[in-house]
Amino acid sequence: MASSQGMAAYAAPSLFQPHLTRQAIRDAHKKKIPPLLGYYGGIGSTKITRWLAPLGFDVVWVDWEHSSMNVETMTTIVHEAIFMSQGRTIPFVRVPGHDHASIGWALDAGASIIVPQVETVEEAKHVVSAAKFGSKAKGTRSAPPFRLMRGVTDTTFEPGRDIYEAMNHQAAIMIQIESRAGIDNLDAILTEVPDIDIVWLGSLDCRVEMGLPSNMGQGGDEPEWLAYRQKFFDIIDKHDMPYGGFAFSTPPFGTPESFKKATERMSFTIMAADTVALASMGESLKHGRELVAPTSDKKVNGQAVNGEKS
């Protein structure tokens, strides 16, 4: 598939359907394509999504867990990401929890899903059940009768497949491991729940749960943290499981060198954020105030320009 197309290369026969996201993640994991590069949409704004969609990020993380939005707004953001990018961007919705309805709403919108705070085999089985159609896939998801238009938008990516059976193979399921319990149970989760597509280590929540400084999720060097982090990676390596995470290529959160190193093992990389981009306006304001400050207030190398020490 041509990387120049972005994720349009993995689009289903209709943009009303989820992308072939499971395949895209597997291809990135096998190094057939680069890691999927995305931005974190933390503000929950349809207007920001519409503006950013033409940039051509591979994925957008729609944070329904920590943004104040209703089902209709979430659905509109998903549609804006897909259609305004002409299929080049795959929306992933982080659902607010594990409830069956939220998982179904996000998938019905056409997104893949990110499920936070998965700690047990039972929780992981519930997530997969809520996301899949039909008992053959151990699914309990309700088939939406009017999500797709018969004969127009319900063409399957493989001839002869029923549309709902086909969609079981399209949208991806990412789980977030965000506690010691989640890491302790991860081996069992990945052994007993094979339909999980990718795993994310939630460093921020995990460190908070462990009683360690949050460090904005940037990790730390405490022995307990390093041991649990290594245990996480040993388990996903054992299962040959795709991994997703944050990695920034510019200060203050990263460098080109740290970005390249981090993405060596990632199949899914969040490398930008609407929240971070907007926060940078504060730096622009600070710089502007310095430029327009009275001459007596300006400093060069800690020395006031009028020759007086500051």
PDB file of C-alpha atoms in Angstrom:
ATOM      1  CA  MET A   1       0.000   0.000   0.000  1.00  0.00           C
ATOM      2  CA  ALA A   2       1.335   3.419  -0.938  1.00  0.00           C
ATOM      3  CA  SER A   3       2.571   5.392   2.060  1.00  0.00           C
ATOM      4  CA  SER A   4       2.072   8.633   0.116  1.00  0.00           C
ATOM      5  CA  GLN A   5      -1.670   8.092   0.468  1.00  0.00           C
ATOM      6  CA  GLY A   6      -1.488   8.070   4.219  1.00  0.00           C
ATOM      7  CA  MET A   7      -4.216   5.970   5.761  1.00  0.00           C
ATOM      8  CA  ALA A   8      -6.375   6.425   2.655  1.00  0.00           C
ATOM      9  CA  ALA A   9      -4.447   3.352   1.492  1.00  0.00           C
ATOM     10  CA  TYR A  10      -6.299   1.458   4.241  1.00  0.00           C
ATOM     11  CA  ALA A  11      -9.728   2.979   3.655  1.00  0.00           C
ATOM     12  CA  ALA A  12     -12.693   0.647   3.345  1.00  0.00           C
ATOM     13  CA  PRO A  13     -14.846   0.745   0.173  1.00  0.00           C
ATOM     14  CA  SER A  14     -16.752   3.629   1.784  1.00  0.00           C
ATOM     15  CA  LEU A  15     -15.530   6.356   4.147  1.00  0.00           C
ATOM     16  CA  PHE A  16     -18.723   5.715   6.125  1.00  0.00           C
ATOM     17  CA  GLN A  17     -17.046   2.506   7.306  1.00  0.00           C
ATOM     18  CA  PRO A  18     -14.068   2.193   9.665  1.00  0.00           C
ATOM     19  CA  HIS A  19     -10.661   1.993   8.022  1.00  0.00           C
ATOM     20  CA  LEU A  20      -8.821  -1.321   7.802  1.00  0.00           C
ATOM     21  CA  THR A  21      -7.054  -0.148  10.920  1.00  0.00           C
ATOM     22  CA  ARG A  22      -6.200  -3.573  12.283  1.00  0.00           C
ATOM     23  CA  GLN A  23      -4.223  -4.269   9.119  1.00  0.00           C
ATOM     24  CA  ALA A  24      -2.505  -0.863   9.216  1.00  0.00           C
ATOM     25  CA  ILE A  25      -1.303  -1.515  12.765  1.00  0.00           C
ATOM     26  CA  ARG A  26      -0.042  -4.986  11.870  1.00  0.00           C
ATOM     27  CA  ASP A  27       1.797  -3.596   8.842  1.00  0.00           C
ATOM     28  CA  ALA A  28       3.422  -0.905  10.974  1.00  0.00           C
ATOM     29  CA  HIS A  29       4.396  -3.505  13.576  1.00  0.00           C
ATOM     30  CA  LYS A  30       6.016  -5.636  10.870  1.00  0.00           C
ATOM     31  CA  LYS A  31       7.828  -2.538   9.531  1.00  0.00           C
ATOM     32  CA  LYS A  32       6.049  -2.750   6.169  1.00  0.00           C
ATOM     33  CA  ILE A  33       5.078   0.889   6.702  1.00  0.00           C
ATOM     34  CA  PRO A  34       6.332   3.533   9.173  1.00  0.00           C
ATOM     35  CA  PRO A  35       4.565   3.907  12.522  1.00  0.00           C
ATOM     36  CA  LEU A  36       1.214   5.645  12.341  1.00  0.00           C
ATOM     37  CA  LEU A  37       1.846   9.287  13.265  1.00  0.00           C
ATOM     38  CA  GLY A  38      -0.910  11.180  14.974  1.00  0.00           C
ATOM     39  CA  TYR A  39      -2.003  14.073  17.108  1.00  0.00           C
ATOM     40  CA  TYR A  40      -3.854  14.138  20.392  1.00  0.00           C
ATOM     41  CA  GLY A  41      -7.205  15.895  20.174  1.00  0.00           C
ATOM     42  CA  GLY A  42      -7.770  16.813  23.783  1.00  0.00           C
ATOM     43  CA  ILE A  43     -10.065  19.806  23.401  1.00  0.00           C
ATOM     44  CA  GLY A  44     -13.040  18.083  21.815  1.00  0.00           C
ATOM     45  CA  SER A  45     -13.564  20.730  19.150  1.00  0.00           C
ATOM     46  CA  THR A  46     -15.173  20.061  15.780  1.00  0.00           C
ATOM     47  CA  LYS A  47     -13.716  23.313  14.443  1.00  0.00           C
ATOM     48  CA  ILE A  48     -10.140  22.431  15.421  1.00  0.00           C
ATOM     49  CA  THR A  49     -10.569  18.950  13.947  1.00  0.00           C
ATOM     50  CA  ARG A  50     -11.875  20.421  10.694  1.00  0.00           C
ATOM     51  CA  TRP A  51      -8.872  22.748  10.482  1.00  0.00           C
ATOM     52  CA  LEU A  52      -6.283  20.073  11.274  1.00  0.00           C
ATOM     53  CA  ALA A  53      -7.765  17.258   9.179  1.00  0.00           C
ATOM     54  CA  PRO A  54      -6.294  18.388   5.821  1.00  0.00           C
ATOM     55  CA  LEU A  55      -2.767  18.256   7.299  1.00  0.00           C
ATOM     56  CA  GLY A  56      -2.788  14.511   6.749  1.00  0.00           C
ATOM     57  CA  PHE A  57      -1.888  12.982  10.118  1.00  0.00           C
ATOM     58  CA  ASP A  58      -2.278   9.196  10.004  1.00  0.00           C
ATOM     59  CA  VAL A  59      -4.381   9.150  13.171  1.00  0.00           C
ATOM     60  CA  VAL A  60      -6.136  11.468  15.587  1.00  0.00           C
ATOM     61  CA  TRP A  61      -6.736  10.556  19.233  1.00  0.00           C
ATOM     62  CA  VAL A  62     -10.188  11.887  20.134  1.00  0.00           C
ATOM     63  CA  ASP A  63     -10.182  12.083  23.926  1.00  0.00           C
ATOM     64  CA  TRP A  64     -13.767  11.410  24.931  1.00  0.00           C
ATOM     65  CA  GLU A  65     -12.579  10.235  28.367  1.00  0.00           C
ATOM     66  CA  HIS A  66     -11.260  13.628  29.459  1.00  0.00           C
ATOM     67  CA  SER A  67     -13.138  16.068  27.209  1.00  0.00           C
ATOM     68  CA  SER A  68     -16.579  17.393  27.990  1.00  0.00           C
ATOM     69  CA  MET A  69     -18.565  16.328  24.934  1.00  0.00           C
ATOM     70  CA  ASN A  70     -21.723  14.433  24.187  1.00  0.00           C
ATOM     71  CA  VAL A  71     -22.216  11.514  21.810  1.00  0.00           C
ATOM     72  CA  GLU A  72     -23.244  13.755  18.919  1.00  0.00           C
ATOM     73  CA  THR A  73     -20.131  15.954  19.236  1.00  0.00           C
ATOM     74  CA  MET A  74     -17.863  12.898  19.406  1.00  0.00           C
ATOM     75  CA  THR A  75     -19.536  11.490  16.303  1.00  0.00           C
ATOM     76  CA  THR A  76     -19.180  14.778  14.423  1.00  0.00           C
ATOM     77  CA  ILE A  77     -15.468  15.009  15.304  1.00  0.00           C
ATOM     78  CA  VAL A  78     -14.936  11.465  14.001  1.00  0.00           C
ATOM     79  CA  HIS A  79     -16.728  12.322  10.752  1.00  0.00           C
ATOM     80  CA  GLU A  80     -14.779  15.578  10.346  1.00  0.00           C
ATOM     81  CA  ALA A  81     -11.494  13.700  10.770  1.00  0.00           C
ATOM     82  CA  ILE A  82     -12.392  11.065   8.188  1.00  0.00           C
ATOM     83  CA  PHE A  83     -14.108  13.150   5.545  1.00  0.00           C
ATOM     84  CA  MET A  84     -12.137  16.399   5.769  1.00  0.00           C
ATOM     85  CA  SER A  85      -8.898  14.402   5.472  1.00  0.00           C
ATOM     86  CA  GLN A  86     -10.367  12.476   2.516  1.00  0.00           C
ATOM     87  CA  GLY A  87      -9.663   9.268   4.370  1.00  0.00           C
ATOM     88  CA  ARG A  88      -6.008  10.037   5.138  1.00  0.00           C
ATOM     89  CA  THR A  89      -6.621  10.208   8.904  1.00  0.00           C
ATOM     90  CA  ILE A  90      -7.984   7.402  11.085  1.00  0.00           C
ATOM     91  CA  PRO A  91      -9.889   8.545  14.177  1.00  0.00           C
ATOM     92  CA  PHE A  92      -9.295   6.658  17.430  1.00  0.00           C
ATOM     93  CA  VAL A  93     -11.762   7.504  20.194  1.00  0.00           C
ATOM     94  CA  ARG A  94     -10.678   7.038  23.797  1.00  0.00           C
ATOM     95  CA  VAL A  95     -13.975   6.029  25.335  1.00  0.00           C
ATOM     96  CA  PRO A  96     -14.928   7.286  28.817  1.00  0.00           C
ATOM     97  CA  GLY A  97     -14.815   3.834  30.382  1.00  0.00           C
ATOM     98  CA  HIS A  98     -15.710   0.223  29.693  1.00  0.00           C
ATOM     99  CA  ASP A  99     -19.450   0.562  29.261  1.00  0.00           C
ATOM    100  CA  HIS A 100     -21.007  -1.257  26.329  1.00  0.00           C
ATOM    101  CA  ALA A 101     -22.868   1.802  25.015  1.00  0.00           C
ATOM    102  CA  SER A 102     -19.829   4.111  24.738  1.00  0.00           C
ATOM    103  CA  ILE A 103     -17.803   1.475  22.897  1.00  0.00           C
ATOM    104  CA  GLY A 104     -20.675   0.916  20.463  1.00  0.00           C
ATOM    105  CA  TRP A 105     -21.237   4.634  19.862  1.00  0.00           C
ATOM    106  CA  ALA A 106     -17.583   5.237  19.003  1.00  0.00           C
ATOM    107  CA  LEU A 107     -17.460   2.257  16.647  1.00  0.00           C
ATOM    108  CA  ASP A 108     -20.805   3.178  15.057  1.00  0.00           C
ATOM    109  CA  ALA A 109     -19.326   6.596  14.293  1.00  0.00           C
ATOM    110  CA  GLY A 110     -16.628   4.888  12.237  1.00  0.00           C
ATOM    111  CA  ALA A 111     -13.713   5.112  14.680  1.00  0.00           C
ATOM    112  CA  SER A 112     -11.323   2.639  16.207  1.00  0.00           C
ATOM    113  CA  ILE A 113     -11.286   2.623  19.995  1.00  0.00           C
ATOM    114  CA  ILE A 114      -8.883   3.203  22.876  1.00  0.00           C
ATOM    115  CA  VAL A 115     -10.055   1.734  26.173  1.00  0.00           C
ATOM    116  CA  PRO A 116      -8.483   3.128  29.350  1.00  0.00           C
ATOM    117  CA  GLN A 117      -7.553   1.436  32.625  1.00  0.00           C
ATOM    118  CA  VAL A 118      -7.802  -2.205  31.615  1.00  0.00           C
ATOM    119  CA  GLU A 119      -6.557  -4.314  34.527  1.00  0.00           C
ATOM    120  CA  THR A 120      -8.004  -7.828  34.243  1.00  0.00           C
ATOM    121  CA  VAL A 121      -8.770 -10.596  31.786  1.00  0.00           C
ATOM    122  CA  GLU A 122     -12.481 -10.163  32.506  1.00  0.00           C
ATOM    123  CA  GLU A 123     -12.367  -6.456  31.645  1.00  0.00           C
ATOM    124  CA  ALA A 124     -10.494  -7.146  28.411  1.00  0.00           C
ATOM    125  CA  LYS A 125     -12.985  -9.845  27.420  1.00  0.00           C
ATOM    126  CA  HIS A 126     -15.847  -7.423  28.066  1.00  0.00           C
ATOM    127  CA  VAL A 127     -14.220  -4.772  25.862  1.00  0.00           C
ATOM    128  CA  VAL A 128     -13.789  -7.188  22.957  1.00  0.00           C
ATOM    129  CA  SER A 129     -17.319  -8.516  23.392  1.00  0.00           C
ATOM    130  CA  ALA A 130     -18.753  -4.989  23.260  1.00  0.00           C
ATOM    131  CA  ALA A 131     -16.731  -4.236  20.119  1.00  0.00           C
ATOM    132  CA  LYS A 132     -17.503  -7.317  18.028  1.00  0.00           C
ATOM    133  CA  PHE A 133     -20.571  -8.540  16.182  1.00  0.00           C
ATOM    134  CA  GLY A 134     -21.822 -12.109  16.584  1.00  0.00           C
ATOM    135  CA  SER A 135     -21.227 -15.037  18.904  1.00  0.00           C
ATOM    136  CA  LYS A 136     -18.634 -16.502  16.534  1.00  0.00           C
ATOM    137  CA  ALA A 137     -16.403 -13.532  17.463  1.00  0.00           C
ATOM    138  CA  LYS A 138     -17.631 -13.711  21.086  1.00  0.00           C
ATOM    139  CA  GLY A 139     -19.342 -10.405  20.425  1.00  0.00           C
ATOM    140  CA  THR A 140     -22.412  -8.755  21.908  1.00  0.00           C
ATOM    141  CA  ARG A 141     -22.365  -5.529  19.895  1.00  0.00           C
ATOM    142  CA  SER A 142     -25.710  -4.553  18.409  1.00  0.00           C
ATOM    143  CA  ALA A 143     -25.748  -4.274  14.613  1.00  0.00           C
ATOM    144  CA  PRO A 144     -26.713  -0.679  13.675  1.00  0.00           C
ATOM    145  CA  PRO A 145     -29.416  -1.006  10.981  1.00  0.00           C
ATOM    146  CA  PHE A 146     -29.086   2.508   9.549  1.00  0.00           C
ATOM    147  CA  ARG A 147     -25.395   3.297  10.014  1.00  0.00           C
ATOM    148  CA  LEU A 148     -24.725   2.170   6.426  1.00  0.00           C
ATOM    149  CA  MET A 149     -26.942   2.520   3.369  1.00  0.00           C
ATOM    150  CA  ARG A 150     -27.773  -0.756   1.691  1.00  0.00           C
ATOM    151  CA  GLY A 151     -26.152  -1.063  -1.722  1.00  0.00           C
ATOM    152  CA  VAL A 152     -24.378   2.296  -1.378  1.00  0.00           C
ATOM    153  CA  THR A 153     -22.066   2.411   1.640  1.00  0.00           C
ATOM    154  CA  ASP A 154     -22.220  -1.211   2.847  1.00  0.00           C
ATOM    155  CA  THR A 155     -19.915  -2.787   0.251  1.00  0.00           C
ATOM    156  CA  THR A 156     -17.445  -5.070   2.010  1.00  0.00           C
ATOM    157  CA  PHE A 157     -13.684  -5.013   1.504  1.00  0.00           C
ATOM    158  CA  GLU A 158     -13.829  -8.693   0.589  1.00  0.00           C
ATOM    159  CA  PRO A 159     -16.585  -9.945  -1.742  1.00  0.00           C
ATOM    160  CA  GLY A 160     -18.932 -12.480  -0.203  1.00  0.00           C
ATOM    161  CA  ARG A 161     -18.549 -11.325   3.388  1.00  0.00           C
ATOM    162  CA  ASP A 162     -21.487 -10.007   5.358  1.00  0.00           C
ATOM    163  CA  ILE A 163     -20.872  -6.370   6.225  1.00  0.00           C
ATOM    164  CA  TYR A 164     -20.931  -6.949   9.980  1.00  0.00           C
ATOM    165  CA  GLU A 165     -18.563  -9.890   9.815  1.00  0.00           C
ATOM    166  CA  ALA A 166     -16.284  -7.748   7.642  1.00  0.00           C
ATOM    167  CA  MET A 167     -16.327  -4.845  10.087  1.00  0.00           C
ATOM    168  CA  ASN A 168     -15.070  -7.159  12.834  1.00  0.00           C
ATOM    169  CA  HIS A 169     -11.789  -7.105  10.906  1.00  0.00           C
ATOM    170  CA  GLN A 170     -11.651  -3.340  10.341  1.00  0.00           C
ATOM    171  CA  ALA A 171     -11.705  -1.115  13.442  1.00  0.00           C
ATOM    172  CA  ALA A 172      -8.883  -1.684  15.942  1.00  0.00           C
ATOM    173  CA  ILE A 173      -9.013  -2.144  19.711  1.00  0.00           C
ATOM    174  CA  MET A 174      -6.273  -0.493  21.763  1.00  0.00           C
ATOM    175  CA  ILE A 175      -6.156  -1.077  25.500  1.00  0.00           C
ATOM    176  CA  GLN A 176      -4.351   1.152  27.964  1.00  0.00           C
ATOM    177  CA  ILE A 177      -2.451  -0.451  30.827  1.00  0.00           C
ATOM    178  CA  GLU A 178      -2.321   2.189  33.558  1.00  0.00           C
ATOM    179  CA  SER A 179      -1.579   0.433  36.858  1.00  0.00           C
ATOM    180  CA  ARG A 180       0.587  -2.182  38.512  1.00  0.00           C
ATOM    181  CA  ALA A 181      -2.361  -4.571  38.443  1.00  0.00           C
ATOM    182  CA  GLY A 182      -2.709  -4.064  34.702  1.00  0.00           C
ATOM    183  CA  ILE A 183       0.969  -4.843  34.134  1.00  0.00           C
ATOM    184  CA  ASP A 184       0.829  -7.850  36.491  1.00  0.00           C
ATOM    185  CA  ASN A 185      -2.163  -9.244  34.560  1.00  0.00           C
ATOM    186  CA  LEU A 186      -1.020  -8.259  31.055  1.00  0.00           C
ATOM    187  CA  ASP A 187       0.466 -11.647  30.174  1.00  0.00           C
ATOM    188  CA  ALA A 188      -2.829 -13.371  31.001  1.00  0.00           C
ATOM    189  CA  ILE A 189      -4.824 -10.682  29.167  1.00  0.00           C
ATOM    190  CA  LEU A 190      -2.848 -11.096  25.944  1.00  0.00           C
ATOM    191  CA  THR A 191      -2.952 -14.882  26.253  1.00  0.00           C
ATOM    192  CA  GLU A 192      -6.705 -15.143  26.761  1.00  0.00           C
ATOM    193  CA  VAL A 193      -7.943 -12.188  24.693  1.00  0.00           C
ATOM    194  CA  PRO A 194      -6.344 -12.460  21.237  1.00  0.00           C
ATOM    195  CA  ASP A 195      -8.496  -9.812  19.528  1.00  0.00           C
ATOM    196  CA  ILE A 196      -6.663  -6.926  21.187  1.00  0.00           C
ATOM    197  CA  ASP A 197      -4.723  -5.138  18.448  1.00  0.00           C
ATOM    198  CA  ILE A 198      -2.342  -2.813  20.281  1.00  0.00           C
ATOM    199  CA  VAL A 199      -1.352  -1.872  23.835  1.00  0.00           C
ATOM    200  CA  TRP A 200      -0.470   1.518  25.312  1.00  0.00           C
ATOM    201  CA  LEU A 201       1.404   2.016  28.590  1.00  0.00           C
ATOM    202  CA  GLY A 202      -0.325   4.875  30.407  1.00  0.00           C
ATOM    203  CA  SER A 203       2.723   6.249  32.179  1.00  0.00           C
ATOM    204  CA  LEU A 204       0.952   9.217  33.762  1.00  0.00           C
ATOM    205  CA  ASP A 205      -1.816   7.222  35.429  1.00  0.00           C
ATOM    206  CA  CYS A 206       0.509   4.363  36.285  1.00  0.00           C
ATOM    207  CA  ARG A 207       2.966   6.616  38.088  1.00  0.00           C
ATOM    208  CA  VAL A 208       0.160   8.390  39.943  1.00  0.00           C
ATOM    209  CA  GLU A 209      -1.275   5.009  40.980  1.00  0.00           C
ATOM    210  CA  MET A 210       2.177   3.931  42.200  1.00  0.00           C
ATOM    211  CA  GLY A 211       2.497   7.067  44.331  1.00  0.00           C
ATOM    212  CA  LEU A 212       5.360   8.418  42.223  1.00  0.00           C
ATOM    213  CA  PRO A 213       5.787  11.976  40.866  1.00  0.00           C
ATOM    214  CA  SER A 214       3.633  12.253  37.748  1.00  0.00           C
ATOM    215  CA  ASN A 215       6.331  14.027  35.686  1.00  0.00           C
ATOM    216  CA  MET A 216       3.698  14.751  33.028  1.00  0.00           C
ATOM    217  CA  GLY A 217       3.859  11.088  32.075  1.00  0.00           C
ATOM    218  CA  GLN A 218       7.503  11.409  31.076  1.00  0.00           C
ATOM    219  CA  GLY A 219       8.591   8.523  33.303  1.00  0.00           C
ATOM    220  CA  GLY A 220      11.359   8.518  35.881  1.00  0.00           C
ATOM    221  CA  ASP A 221      14.330   6.593  37.226  1.00  0.00           C
ATOM    222  CA  GLU A 222      12.860   5.071  40.388  1.00  0.00           C
ATOM    223  CA  PRO A 223      13.755   1.343  40.662  1.00  0.00           C
ATOM    224  CA  GLU A 224      10.107   0.329  41.140  1.00  0.00           C
ATOM    225  CA  TRP A 225       9.059   2.264  38.042  1.00  0.00           C
ATOM    226  CA  LEU A 226      11.894   0.914  35.908  1.00  0.00           C
ATOM    227  CA  ALA A 227      11.095  -2.650  36.984  1.00  0.00           C
ATOM    228  CA  TYR A 228       7.396  -2.396  36.114  1.00  0.00           C
ATOM    229  CA  ARG A 229       8.127  -0.600  32.838  1.00  0.00           C
ATOM    230  CA  GLN A 230      10.556  -3.337  31.836  1.00  0.00           C
ATOM    231  CA  LYS A 231       8.012  -5.988  32.815  1.00  0.00           C
ATOM    232  CA  PHE A 232       5.460  -4.318  30.513  1.00  0.00           C
ATOM    233  CA  PHE A 233       7.825  -4.370  27.541  1.00  0.00           C
ATOM    234  CA  ASP A 234       8.958  -7.931  28.217  1.00  0.00           C
ATOM    235  CA  ILE A 235       5.330  -9.076  28.080  1.00  0.00           C
ATOM    236  CA  ILE A 236       4.403  -7.296  24.864  1.00  0.00           C
ATOM    237  CA  ASP A 237       7.615  -8.569  23.262  1.00  0.00           C
ATOM    238  CA  LYS A 238       6.728 -12.107  24.345  1.00  0.00           C
ATOM    239  CA  HIS A 239       3.366 -11.789  22.601  1.00  0.00           C
ATOM    240  CA  ASP A 240       4.748  -9.863  19.614  1.00  0.00           C
ATOM    241  CA  MET A 241       2.154  -7.212  20.404  1.00  0.00           C
ATOM    242  CA  PRO A 242       2.110  -3.781  18.718  1.00  0.00           C
ATOM    243  CA  TYR A 243       2.794  -0.874  21.055  1.00  0.00           C
ATOM    244  CA  GLY A 244       1.635   2.741  21.018  1.00  0.00           C
ATOM    245  CA  GLY A 245       2.942   5.771  22.871  1.00  0.00           C
ATOM    246  CA  PHE A 246       3.785   9.449  22.946  1.00  0.00           C
ATOM    247  CA  ALA A 247       7.002  10.643  21.273  1.00  0.00           C
ATOM    248  CA  PHE A 248       7.843  14.260  20.447  1.00  0.00           C
ATOM    249  CA  SER A 249      10.582  15.368  18.091  1.00  0.00           C
ATOM    250  CA  THR A 250      10.997  18.904  19.442  1.00  0.00           C
ATOM    251  CA  PRO A 251      11.604  20.484  22.875  1.00  0.00           C
ATOM    252  CA  PRO A 252      10.418  20.665  25.594  1.00  0.00           C
ATOM    253  CA  PHE A 253       9.184  17.052  25.379  1.00  0.00           C
ATOM    254  CA  GLY A 254      11.698  15.532  22.978  1.00  0.00           C
ATOM    255  CA  THR A 255      14.425  15.792  20.375  1.00  0.00           C
ATOM    256  CA  PRO A 256      14.872  14.297  16.902  1.00  0.00           C
ATOM    257  CA  GLU A 257      17.189  11.701  18.436  1.00  0.00           C
ATOM    258  CA  SER A 258      14.794  10.699  21.236  1.00  0.00           C
ATOM    259  CA  PHE A 259      11.911  10.566  18.759  1.00  0.00           C
ATOM    260  CA  LYS A 260      13.741   8.210  16.401  1.00  0.00           C
ATOM    261  CA  LYS A 261      14.748   5.946  19.274  1.00  0.00           C
ATOM    262  CA  ALA A 262      11.246   5.833  20.761  1.00  0.00           C
ATOM    263  CA  THR A 263       9.556   5.088  17.449  1.00  0.00           C
ATOM    264  CA  GLU A 264      11.801   2.121  16.728  1.00  0.00           C
ATOM    265  CA  ARG A 265       9.386  -0.084  18.667  1.00  0.00           C
ATOM    266  CA  MET A 266       6.160   1.881  18.153  1.00  0.00           C
ATOM    267  CA  SER A 267       3.433   1.056  15.674  1.00  0.00           C
ATOM    268  CA  PHE A 268       1.341   4.070  16.725  1.00  0.00           C
ATOM    269  CA  THR A 269       2.896   7.365  17.787  1.00  0.00           C
ATOM    270  CA  ILE A 270       1.207  10.482  19.114  1.00  0.00           C
ATOM    271  CA  MET A 271       3.689  13.224  18.215  1.00  0.00           C
ATOM    272  CA  ALA A 272       1.611  16.407  18.507  1.00  0.00           C
ATOM    273  CA  ALA A 273      -1.328  17.743  20.491  1.00  0.00           C
ATOM    274  CA  ASP A 274      -3.873  20.495  20.015  1.00  0.00           C
ATOM    275  CA  THR A 275      -3.455  21.373  23.693  1.00  0.00           C
ATOM    276  CA  VAL A 276       0.331  21.711  23.377  1.00  0.00           C
ATOM    277  CA  ALA A 277       0.056  23.758  20.183  1.00  0.00           C
ATOM    278  CA  LEU A 278      -2.385  26.193  21.769  1.00  0.00           C
ATOM    279  CA  ALA A 279      -0.336  26.415  24.964  1.00  0.00           C
ATOM    280  CA  SER A 280       2.623  27.577  22.850  1.00  0.00           C
ATOM    281  CA  MET A 281       0.665  30.777  22.235  1.00  0.00           C
ATOM    282  CA  GLY A 282       1.648  31.696  25.790  1.00  0.00           C
ATOM    283  CA  GLU A 283       5.306  31.644  24.767  1.00  0.00           C
ATOM    284  CA  SER A 284       4.470  33.848  21.778  1.00  0.00           C
ATOM    285  CA  LEU A 285       2.757  36.304  24.113  1.00  0.00           C
ATOM    286  CA  LYS A 286       5.733  36.303  26.492  1.00  0.00           C
ATOM    287  CA  HIS A 287       8.109  36.985  23.606  1.00  0.00           C
ATOM    288  CA  GLY A 288       5.866  39.731  22.290  1.00  0.00           C
ATOM    289  CA  ARG A 289       5.700  41.450  25.668  1.00  0.00           C
ATOM    290  CA  GLU A 290       9.502  41.404  25.841  1.00  0.00           C
ATOM    291  CA  LEU A 291       9.739  43.010  22.398  1.00  0.00           C
ATOM    292  CA  VAL A 292       7.360  45.848  23.217  1.00  0.00           C
ATOM    293  CA  ALA A 293       8.597  46.462  26.767  1.00  0.00           C
ATOM    294  CA  PRO A 294      10.008  49.933  27.526  1.00  0.00           C
ATOM    295  CA  THR A 295      13.717  50.205  26.789  1.00  0.00           C
ATOM    296  CA  SER A 296      14.581  50.489  30.473  1.00  0.00           C
ATOM    297  CA  ASP A 297      12.894  47.134  31.099  1.00  0.00           C
ATOM    298  CA  LYS A 298      14.723  45.189  28.390  1.00  0.00           C
ATOM    299  CA  LYS A 299      17.576  42.938  29.357  1.00  0.00           C
ATOM    300  CA  VAL A 300      20.467  41.466  27.424  1.00  0.00           C
ATOM    301  CA  ASN A 301      22.369  38.653  29.133  1.00  0.00           C
ATOM    302  CA  GLY A 302      20.858  39.646  32.462  1.00  0.00           C
ATOM    303  CA  GLN A 303      21.998  43.285  32.033  1.00  0.00           C
ATOM    304  CA  ALA A 304      19.563  46.137  31.526  1.00  0.00           C
ATOM    305  CA  VAL A 305      20.193  47.855  28.168  1.00  0.00           C
ATOM    306  CA  ASN A 306      20.617  51.268  29.836  1.00  0.00           C
ATOM    307  CA  GLY A 307      23.719  49.893  31.528  1.00  0.00           C
ATOM    308  CA  GLU A 308      22.167  49.393  34.955  1.00  0.00           C
ATOM    309  CA  LYS A 309      22.402  45.980  36.534  1.00  0.00           C
ATOM    310  CA  SER A 310      19.116  44.136  36.771  1.00  0.00           C
TER     311      SER A 310
END
